[in-house]
Coordinates of C-alpha atoms and ligand atoms in Angstrom, one line a residue:
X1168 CA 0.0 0.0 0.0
X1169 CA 1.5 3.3 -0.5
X1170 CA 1.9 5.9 2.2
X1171 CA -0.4 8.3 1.1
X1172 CA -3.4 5.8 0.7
X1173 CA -2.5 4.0 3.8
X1174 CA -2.7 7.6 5.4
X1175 CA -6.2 8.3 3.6
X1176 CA -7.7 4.9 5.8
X1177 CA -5.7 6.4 8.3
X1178 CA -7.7 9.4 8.4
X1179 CA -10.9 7.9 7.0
X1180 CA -10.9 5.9 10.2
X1181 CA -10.7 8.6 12.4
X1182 CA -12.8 10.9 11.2
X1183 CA -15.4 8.2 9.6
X1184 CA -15.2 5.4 12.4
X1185 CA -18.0 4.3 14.5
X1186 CA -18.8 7.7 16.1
X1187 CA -19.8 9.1 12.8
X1188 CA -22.5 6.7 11.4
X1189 CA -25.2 5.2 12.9
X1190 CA -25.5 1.3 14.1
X1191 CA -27.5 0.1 11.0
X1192 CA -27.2 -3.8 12.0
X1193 CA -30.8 -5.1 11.2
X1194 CA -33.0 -4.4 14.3
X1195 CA -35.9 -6.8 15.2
X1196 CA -39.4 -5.5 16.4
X1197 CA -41.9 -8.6 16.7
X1198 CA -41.3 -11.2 14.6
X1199 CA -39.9 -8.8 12.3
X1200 CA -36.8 -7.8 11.1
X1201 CA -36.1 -3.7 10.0
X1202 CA -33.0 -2.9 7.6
X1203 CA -33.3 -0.7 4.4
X1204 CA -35.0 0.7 2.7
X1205 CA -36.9 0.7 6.4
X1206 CA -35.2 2.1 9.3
X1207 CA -36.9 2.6 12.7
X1208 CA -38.1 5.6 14.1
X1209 CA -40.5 7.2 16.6
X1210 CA -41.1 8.4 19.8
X1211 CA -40.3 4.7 21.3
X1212 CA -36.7 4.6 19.6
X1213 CA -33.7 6.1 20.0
X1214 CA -32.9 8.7 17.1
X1215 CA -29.1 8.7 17.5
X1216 CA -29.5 4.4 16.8
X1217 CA -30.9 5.3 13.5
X1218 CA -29.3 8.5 11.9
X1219 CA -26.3 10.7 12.5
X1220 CA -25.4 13.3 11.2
X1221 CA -26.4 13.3 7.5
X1222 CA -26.5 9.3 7.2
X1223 CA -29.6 7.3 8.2
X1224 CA -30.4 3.7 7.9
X1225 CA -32.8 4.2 5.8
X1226 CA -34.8 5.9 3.2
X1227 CA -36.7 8.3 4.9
X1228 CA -40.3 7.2 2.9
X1229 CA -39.5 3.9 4.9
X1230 CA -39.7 5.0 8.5
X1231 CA -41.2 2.2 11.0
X1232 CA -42.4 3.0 14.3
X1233 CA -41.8 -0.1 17.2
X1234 CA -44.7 0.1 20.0
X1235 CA -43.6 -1.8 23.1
X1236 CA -45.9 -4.8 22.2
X1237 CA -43.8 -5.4 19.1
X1238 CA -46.4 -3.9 16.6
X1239 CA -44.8 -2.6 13.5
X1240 CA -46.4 0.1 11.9
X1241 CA -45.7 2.7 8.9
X1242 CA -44.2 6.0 10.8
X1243 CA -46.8 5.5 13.2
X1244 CA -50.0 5.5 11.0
X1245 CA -52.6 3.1 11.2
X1246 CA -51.2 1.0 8.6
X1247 CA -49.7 -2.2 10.3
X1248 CA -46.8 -4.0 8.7
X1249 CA -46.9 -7.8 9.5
X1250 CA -44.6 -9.4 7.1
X1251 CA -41.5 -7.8 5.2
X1252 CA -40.5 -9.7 2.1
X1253 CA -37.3 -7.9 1.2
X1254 CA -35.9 -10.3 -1.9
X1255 CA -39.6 -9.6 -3.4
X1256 CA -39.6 -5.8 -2.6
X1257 CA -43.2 -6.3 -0.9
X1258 CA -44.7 -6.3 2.7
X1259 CA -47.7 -7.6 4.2
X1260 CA -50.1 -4.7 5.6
X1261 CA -52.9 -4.5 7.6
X1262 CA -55.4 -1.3 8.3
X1263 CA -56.0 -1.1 12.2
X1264 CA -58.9 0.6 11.9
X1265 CA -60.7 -2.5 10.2
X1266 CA -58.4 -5.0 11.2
X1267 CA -58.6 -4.5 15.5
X1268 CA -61.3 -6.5 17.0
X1269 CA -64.2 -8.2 15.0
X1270 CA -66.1 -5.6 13.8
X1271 CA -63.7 -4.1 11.4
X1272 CA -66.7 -4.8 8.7
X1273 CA -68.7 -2.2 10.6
X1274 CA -66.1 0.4 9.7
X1275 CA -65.4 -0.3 6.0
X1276 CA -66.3 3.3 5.2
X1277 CA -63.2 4.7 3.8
X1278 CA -61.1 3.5 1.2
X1279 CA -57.2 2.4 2.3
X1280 CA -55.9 3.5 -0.7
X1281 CA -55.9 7.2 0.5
X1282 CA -53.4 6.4 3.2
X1283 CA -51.1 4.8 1.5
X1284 CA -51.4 7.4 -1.5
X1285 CA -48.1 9.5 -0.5
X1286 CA -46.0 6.6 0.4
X1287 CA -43.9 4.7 -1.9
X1288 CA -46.0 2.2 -1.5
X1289 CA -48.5 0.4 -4.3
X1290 CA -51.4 -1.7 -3.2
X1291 CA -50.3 -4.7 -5.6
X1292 CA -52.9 -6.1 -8.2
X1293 CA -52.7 -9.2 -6.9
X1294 CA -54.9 -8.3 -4.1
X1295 CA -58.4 -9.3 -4.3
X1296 CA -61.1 -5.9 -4.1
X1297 CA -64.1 -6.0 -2.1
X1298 CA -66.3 -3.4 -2.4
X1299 CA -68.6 -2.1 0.9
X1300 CA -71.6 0.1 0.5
X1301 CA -72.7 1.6 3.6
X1302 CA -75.0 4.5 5.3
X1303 CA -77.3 3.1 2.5
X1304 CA -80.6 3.9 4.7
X1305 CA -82.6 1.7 2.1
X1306 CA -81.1 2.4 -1.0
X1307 CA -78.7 0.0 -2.3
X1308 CA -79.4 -2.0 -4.8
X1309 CA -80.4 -5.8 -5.4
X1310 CA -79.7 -8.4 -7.5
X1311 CA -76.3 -8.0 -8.7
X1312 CA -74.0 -10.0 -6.6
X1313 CA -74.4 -8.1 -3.1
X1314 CA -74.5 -9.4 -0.6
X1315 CA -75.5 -8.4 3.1
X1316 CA -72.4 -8.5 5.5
X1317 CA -73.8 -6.7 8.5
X1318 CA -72.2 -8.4 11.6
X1319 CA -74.1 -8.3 14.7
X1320 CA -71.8 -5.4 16.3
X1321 CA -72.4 -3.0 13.2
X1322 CA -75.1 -0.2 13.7
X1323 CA -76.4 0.2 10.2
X1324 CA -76.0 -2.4 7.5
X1325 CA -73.1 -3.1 5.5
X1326 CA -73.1 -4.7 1.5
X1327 CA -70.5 -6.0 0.3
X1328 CA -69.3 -7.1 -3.2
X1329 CA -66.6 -9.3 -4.3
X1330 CA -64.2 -7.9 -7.2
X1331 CA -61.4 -9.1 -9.4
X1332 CA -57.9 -7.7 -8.7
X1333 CA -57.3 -5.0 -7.3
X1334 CA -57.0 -1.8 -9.8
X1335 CA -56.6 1.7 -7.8
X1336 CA -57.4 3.4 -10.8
X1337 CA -60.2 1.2 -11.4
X1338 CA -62.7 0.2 -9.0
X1339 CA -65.5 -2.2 -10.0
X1340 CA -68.0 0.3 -11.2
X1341 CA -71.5 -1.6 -9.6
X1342 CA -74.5 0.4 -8.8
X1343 CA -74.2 2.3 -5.5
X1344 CA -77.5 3.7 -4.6
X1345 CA -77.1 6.7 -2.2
X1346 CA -74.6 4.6 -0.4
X1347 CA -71.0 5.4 0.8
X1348 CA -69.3 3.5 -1.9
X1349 CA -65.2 2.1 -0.7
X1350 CA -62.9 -0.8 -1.9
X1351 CA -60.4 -2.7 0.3
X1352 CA -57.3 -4.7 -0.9
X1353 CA -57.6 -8.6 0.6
X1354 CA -54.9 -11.1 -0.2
X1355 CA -55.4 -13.1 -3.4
X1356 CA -54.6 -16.1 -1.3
X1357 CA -56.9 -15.6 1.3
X1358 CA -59.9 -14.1 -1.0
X1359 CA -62.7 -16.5 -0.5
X1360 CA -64.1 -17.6 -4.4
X1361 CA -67.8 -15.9 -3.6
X1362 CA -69.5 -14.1 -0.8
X1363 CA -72.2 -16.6 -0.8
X1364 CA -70.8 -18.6 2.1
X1365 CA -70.7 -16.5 5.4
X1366 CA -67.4 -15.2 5.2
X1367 CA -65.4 -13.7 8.2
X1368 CA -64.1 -10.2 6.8
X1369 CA -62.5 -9.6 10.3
X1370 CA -60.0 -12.6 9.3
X1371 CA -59.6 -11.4 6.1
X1372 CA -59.0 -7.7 7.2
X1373 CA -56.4 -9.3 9.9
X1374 CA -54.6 -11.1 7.2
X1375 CA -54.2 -8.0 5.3
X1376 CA -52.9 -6.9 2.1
X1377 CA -49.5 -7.2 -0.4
X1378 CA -47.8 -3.2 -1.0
X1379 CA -45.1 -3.4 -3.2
X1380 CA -42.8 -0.7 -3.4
X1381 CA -40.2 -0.1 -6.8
X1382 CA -37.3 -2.7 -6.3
X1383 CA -33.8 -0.6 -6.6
X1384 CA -36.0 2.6 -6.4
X1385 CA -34.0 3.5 -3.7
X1386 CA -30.9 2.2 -4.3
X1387 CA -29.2 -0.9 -5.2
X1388 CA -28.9 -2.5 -1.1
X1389 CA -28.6 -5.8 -2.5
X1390 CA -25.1 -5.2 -5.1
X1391 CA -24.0 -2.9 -2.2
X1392 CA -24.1 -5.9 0.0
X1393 CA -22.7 -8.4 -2.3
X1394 CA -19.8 -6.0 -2.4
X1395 CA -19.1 -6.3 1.3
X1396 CA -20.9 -3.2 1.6
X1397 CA -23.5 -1.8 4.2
X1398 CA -26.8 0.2 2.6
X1399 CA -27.6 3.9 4.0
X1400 CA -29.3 6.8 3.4
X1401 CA -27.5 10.3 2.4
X1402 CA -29.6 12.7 3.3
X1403 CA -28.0 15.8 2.0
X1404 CA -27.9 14.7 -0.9
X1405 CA -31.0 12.7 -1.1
X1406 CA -29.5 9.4 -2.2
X1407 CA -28.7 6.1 -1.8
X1408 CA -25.3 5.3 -0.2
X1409 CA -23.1 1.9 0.3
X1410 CA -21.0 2.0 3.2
X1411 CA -17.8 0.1 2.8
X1412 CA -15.4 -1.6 5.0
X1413 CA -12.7 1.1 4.5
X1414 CA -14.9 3.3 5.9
X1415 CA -16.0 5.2 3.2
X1416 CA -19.7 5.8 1.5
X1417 CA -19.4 5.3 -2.3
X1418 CA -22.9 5.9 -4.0
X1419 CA -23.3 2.4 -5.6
X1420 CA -21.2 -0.7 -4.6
X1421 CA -17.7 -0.9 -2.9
X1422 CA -16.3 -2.4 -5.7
X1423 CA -14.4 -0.4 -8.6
X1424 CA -15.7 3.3 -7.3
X1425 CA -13.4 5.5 -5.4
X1426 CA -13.7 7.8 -3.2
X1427 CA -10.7 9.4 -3.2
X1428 CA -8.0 9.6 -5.7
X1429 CA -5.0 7.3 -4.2
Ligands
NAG1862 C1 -29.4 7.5 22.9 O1 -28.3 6.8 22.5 C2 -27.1 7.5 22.8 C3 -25.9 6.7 22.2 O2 -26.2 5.4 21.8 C4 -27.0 7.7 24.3 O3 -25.8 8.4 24.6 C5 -28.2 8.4 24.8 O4 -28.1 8.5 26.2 C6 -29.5 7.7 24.4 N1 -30.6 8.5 24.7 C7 -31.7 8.0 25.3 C8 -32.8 9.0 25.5 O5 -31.8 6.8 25.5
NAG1863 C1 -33.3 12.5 7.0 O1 -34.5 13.1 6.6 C2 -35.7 12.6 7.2 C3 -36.8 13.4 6.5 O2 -36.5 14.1 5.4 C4 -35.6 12.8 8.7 O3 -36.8 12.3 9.2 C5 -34.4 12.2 9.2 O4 -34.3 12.4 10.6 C6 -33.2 12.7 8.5 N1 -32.0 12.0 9.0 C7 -30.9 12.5 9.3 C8 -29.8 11.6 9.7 O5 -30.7 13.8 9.1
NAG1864 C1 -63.3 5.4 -2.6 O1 -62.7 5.5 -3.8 C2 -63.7 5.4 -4.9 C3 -62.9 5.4 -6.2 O2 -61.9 6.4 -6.2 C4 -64.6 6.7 -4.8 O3 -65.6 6.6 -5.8 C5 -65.3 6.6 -3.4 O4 -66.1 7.8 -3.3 C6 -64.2 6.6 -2.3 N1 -64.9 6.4 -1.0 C7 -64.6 7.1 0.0 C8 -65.4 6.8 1.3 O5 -63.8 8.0 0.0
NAG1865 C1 -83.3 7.4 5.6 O1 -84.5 7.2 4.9 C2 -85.6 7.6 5.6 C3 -86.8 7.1 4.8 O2 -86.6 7.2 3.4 C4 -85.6 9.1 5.7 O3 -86.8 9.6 6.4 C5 -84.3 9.5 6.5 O4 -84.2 10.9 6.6 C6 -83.1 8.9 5.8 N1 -81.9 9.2 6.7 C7 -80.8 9.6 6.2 C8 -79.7 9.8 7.2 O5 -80.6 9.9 5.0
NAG1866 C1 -78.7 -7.6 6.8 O1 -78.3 -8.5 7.8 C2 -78.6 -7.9 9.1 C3 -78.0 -8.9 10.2 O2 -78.2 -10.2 9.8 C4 -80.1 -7.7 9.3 O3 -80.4 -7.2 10.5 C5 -80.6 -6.8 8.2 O4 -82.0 -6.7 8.2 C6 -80.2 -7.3 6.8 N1 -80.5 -6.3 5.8 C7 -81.0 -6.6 4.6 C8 -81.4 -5.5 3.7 O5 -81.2 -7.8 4.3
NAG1867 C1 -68.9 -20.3 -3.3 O1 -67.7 -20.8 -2.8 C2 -67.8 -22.0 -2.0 C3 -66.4 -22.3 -1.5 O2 -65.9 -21.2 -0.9 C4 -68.4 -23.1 -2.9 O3 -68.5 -24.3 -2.1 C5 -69.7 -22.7 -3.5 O4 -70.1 -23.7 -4.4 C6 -69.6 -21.4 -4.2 N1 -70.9 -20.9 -4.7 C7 -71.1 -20.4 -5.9 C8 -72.5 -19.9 -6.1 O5 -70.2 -20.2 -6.7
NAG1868 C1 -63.5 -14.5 12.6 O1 -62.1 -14.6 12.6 C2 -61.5 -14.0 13.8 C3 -60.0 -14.0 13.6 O2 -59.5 -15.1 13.0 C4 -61.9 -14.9 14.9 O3 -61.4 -14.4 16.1 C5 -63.5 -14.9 15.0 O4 -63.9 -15.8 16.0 C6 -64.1 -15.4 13.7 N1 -65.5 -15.1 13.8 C7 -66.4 -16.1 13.4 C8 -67.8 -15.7 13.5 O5 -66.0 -17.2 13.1
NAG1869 C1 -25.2 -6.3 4.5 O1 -24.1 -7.2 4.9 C2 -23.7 -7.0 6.3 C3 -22.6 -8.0 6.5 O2 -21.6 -7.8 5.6 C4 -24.8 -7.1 7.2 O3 -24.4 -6.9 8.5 C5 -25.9 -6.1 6.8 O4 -27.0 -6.3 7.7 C6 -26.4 -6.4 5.4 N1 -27.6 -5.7 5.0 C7 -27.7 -4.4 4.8 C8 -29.1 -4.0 4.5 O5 -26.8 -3.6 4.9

């Protein structure tokens, strides 16, 4: 090694060492595991564990908040992340509001797609869509494939209809009556063929649905990796970074890119 590189590590160490960057060493919550894109934050964790300075763990679209009881959820909204599926670029997601107890049919009045419409997050088509009319005071309509899904706990009735895949862009245009008219993503795999059976929505709202989110949208982690790197965040300049075991953060892979001129 020549002197002047060997004094570059040198100096890298010192002023790059541990003290500088954050411990990014996936962190469990639950049964789950948190590394990038998703890095945890919130009023339950530690912000100096996550970010420091101007590198963070993670993206920041992919902040998870920790509760105490292990529940993962997306920067403390009421979307609940139950599974990540990092090779696949796709998580598992529940709404608390319909998921939480057994009535969640009895408050199928909104549509999750407009929580999850500034994240980076998709609802994937291969959800199933089930449509929910309620507040229909009389007016919905018969004889189409509706079918009556009023649990016992639920004030005022509640239709519902079972769709293809889930389409944001298109919902299944059925006749609404004066009703409140929403569409919830369920999983393909746990989609029951027809609403004709009784069919427990509470289990199906539990199970939740599949986001997707762009794979290497935000950076190559996995070719960072396989380079002996560690994945981060640069905030300043808004990008991905691969932390490498000289200590230096290159902007794609450790291999081949330097740094520094040596
Ligand atoms: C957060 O972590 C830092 C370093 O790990 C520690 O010095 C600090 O006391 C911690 N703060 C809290 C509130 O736990
Ligand atoms: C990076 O930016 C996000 C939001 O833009 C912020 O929440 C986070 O704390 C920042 N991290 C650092 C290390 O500055
Ligand atoms: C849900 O989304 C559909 C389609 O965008 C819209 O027609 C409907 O009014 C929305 N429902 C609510 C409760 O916002
Ligand atoms: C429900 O329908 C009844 C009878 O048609 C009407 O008197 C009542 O005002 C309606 N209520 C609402 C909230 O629309
Ligand atoms: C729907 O089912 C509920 C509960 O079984 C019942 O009370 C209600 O009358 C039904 N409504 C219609 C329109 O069939
Ligand atoms: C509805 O699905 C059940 C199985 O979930 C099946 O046994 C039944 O035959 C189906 N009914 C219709 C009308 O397709
Ligand atoms: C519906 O499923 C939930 C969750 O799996 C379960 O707790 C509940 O007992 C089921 N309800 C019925 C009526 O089977
Ligand atoms: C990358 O590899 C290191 C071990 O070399 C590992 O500790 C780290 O968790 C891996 N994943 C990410 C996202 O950096």
């Amino acid at each position: 090694m020549h002197h002047t590189s060997l004094l570059l590590a040198l100096l890298s160490f010192l002023f790059l060492g541990d003290a500088a960057f954050p411990d990014c060493e996936p962190k469990p919550c639950g049964e789950l595991t948190v590394e990038y894109p998703f890095w945890l934050g919130g009023p339950n964790h530690n912000q100096s564990s996550s970010s420091s300075g101007r590198i963070s763990c993670g993206h920041p679209a992919f902040e998870v908040w920790c509760s105490d009881d292990g529940v993962v959820s997306l920067s403390g909204t009421q979307i609940l992340v139950l599974r990540i599926d990092y090779s696949s670029s796709s998580l598992v997601a529940s709404h608390k509001r319909i998921a939480d107890g057994n009535d969640g049919v009895c408050k199928t009045d909104f549509n999750i797609s407009s929580s999850v419409v500034l994240s980076p997050f998709k609802i994937s088509r291969s959800n199933r869509a089930i449509c929910f009319l309620n507040n229909c005071n009389g007016t919905e309509p018969r004889g189409f494939g509706l079918f009556n899904a009023t649990s016992g706990g639920c004030a005022k009735p509640v239709f519902a209809y079972l769709g293809g895949s889930y389409d944001r862009e298109n919902p299944p245009r059925i006749p609404t009556g004066s009703c409140t008219y929403s569409y919830q993503p369920v999983l393909g795999s746990a989609a029951p063929a027809n609403l004709t059976a009784p069919t427990n929505y509470s289990r199906l709202f539990k199970e939740g649905f599949l986001l997707e989110w762009q794979r290497n949208g935000f950076g190559d982690c996995a070719a960072c990796n396989a380079s002996g790197g560690q994945c981060r965040h640069n905030n300043d300049t808004a990008s991905f970074a691969c932390l490498c075991s000289d200590g230096e953060l290159r902007r794609s892979t450790c291999a081949g890119e330097y740094h520094l001129p040596s």
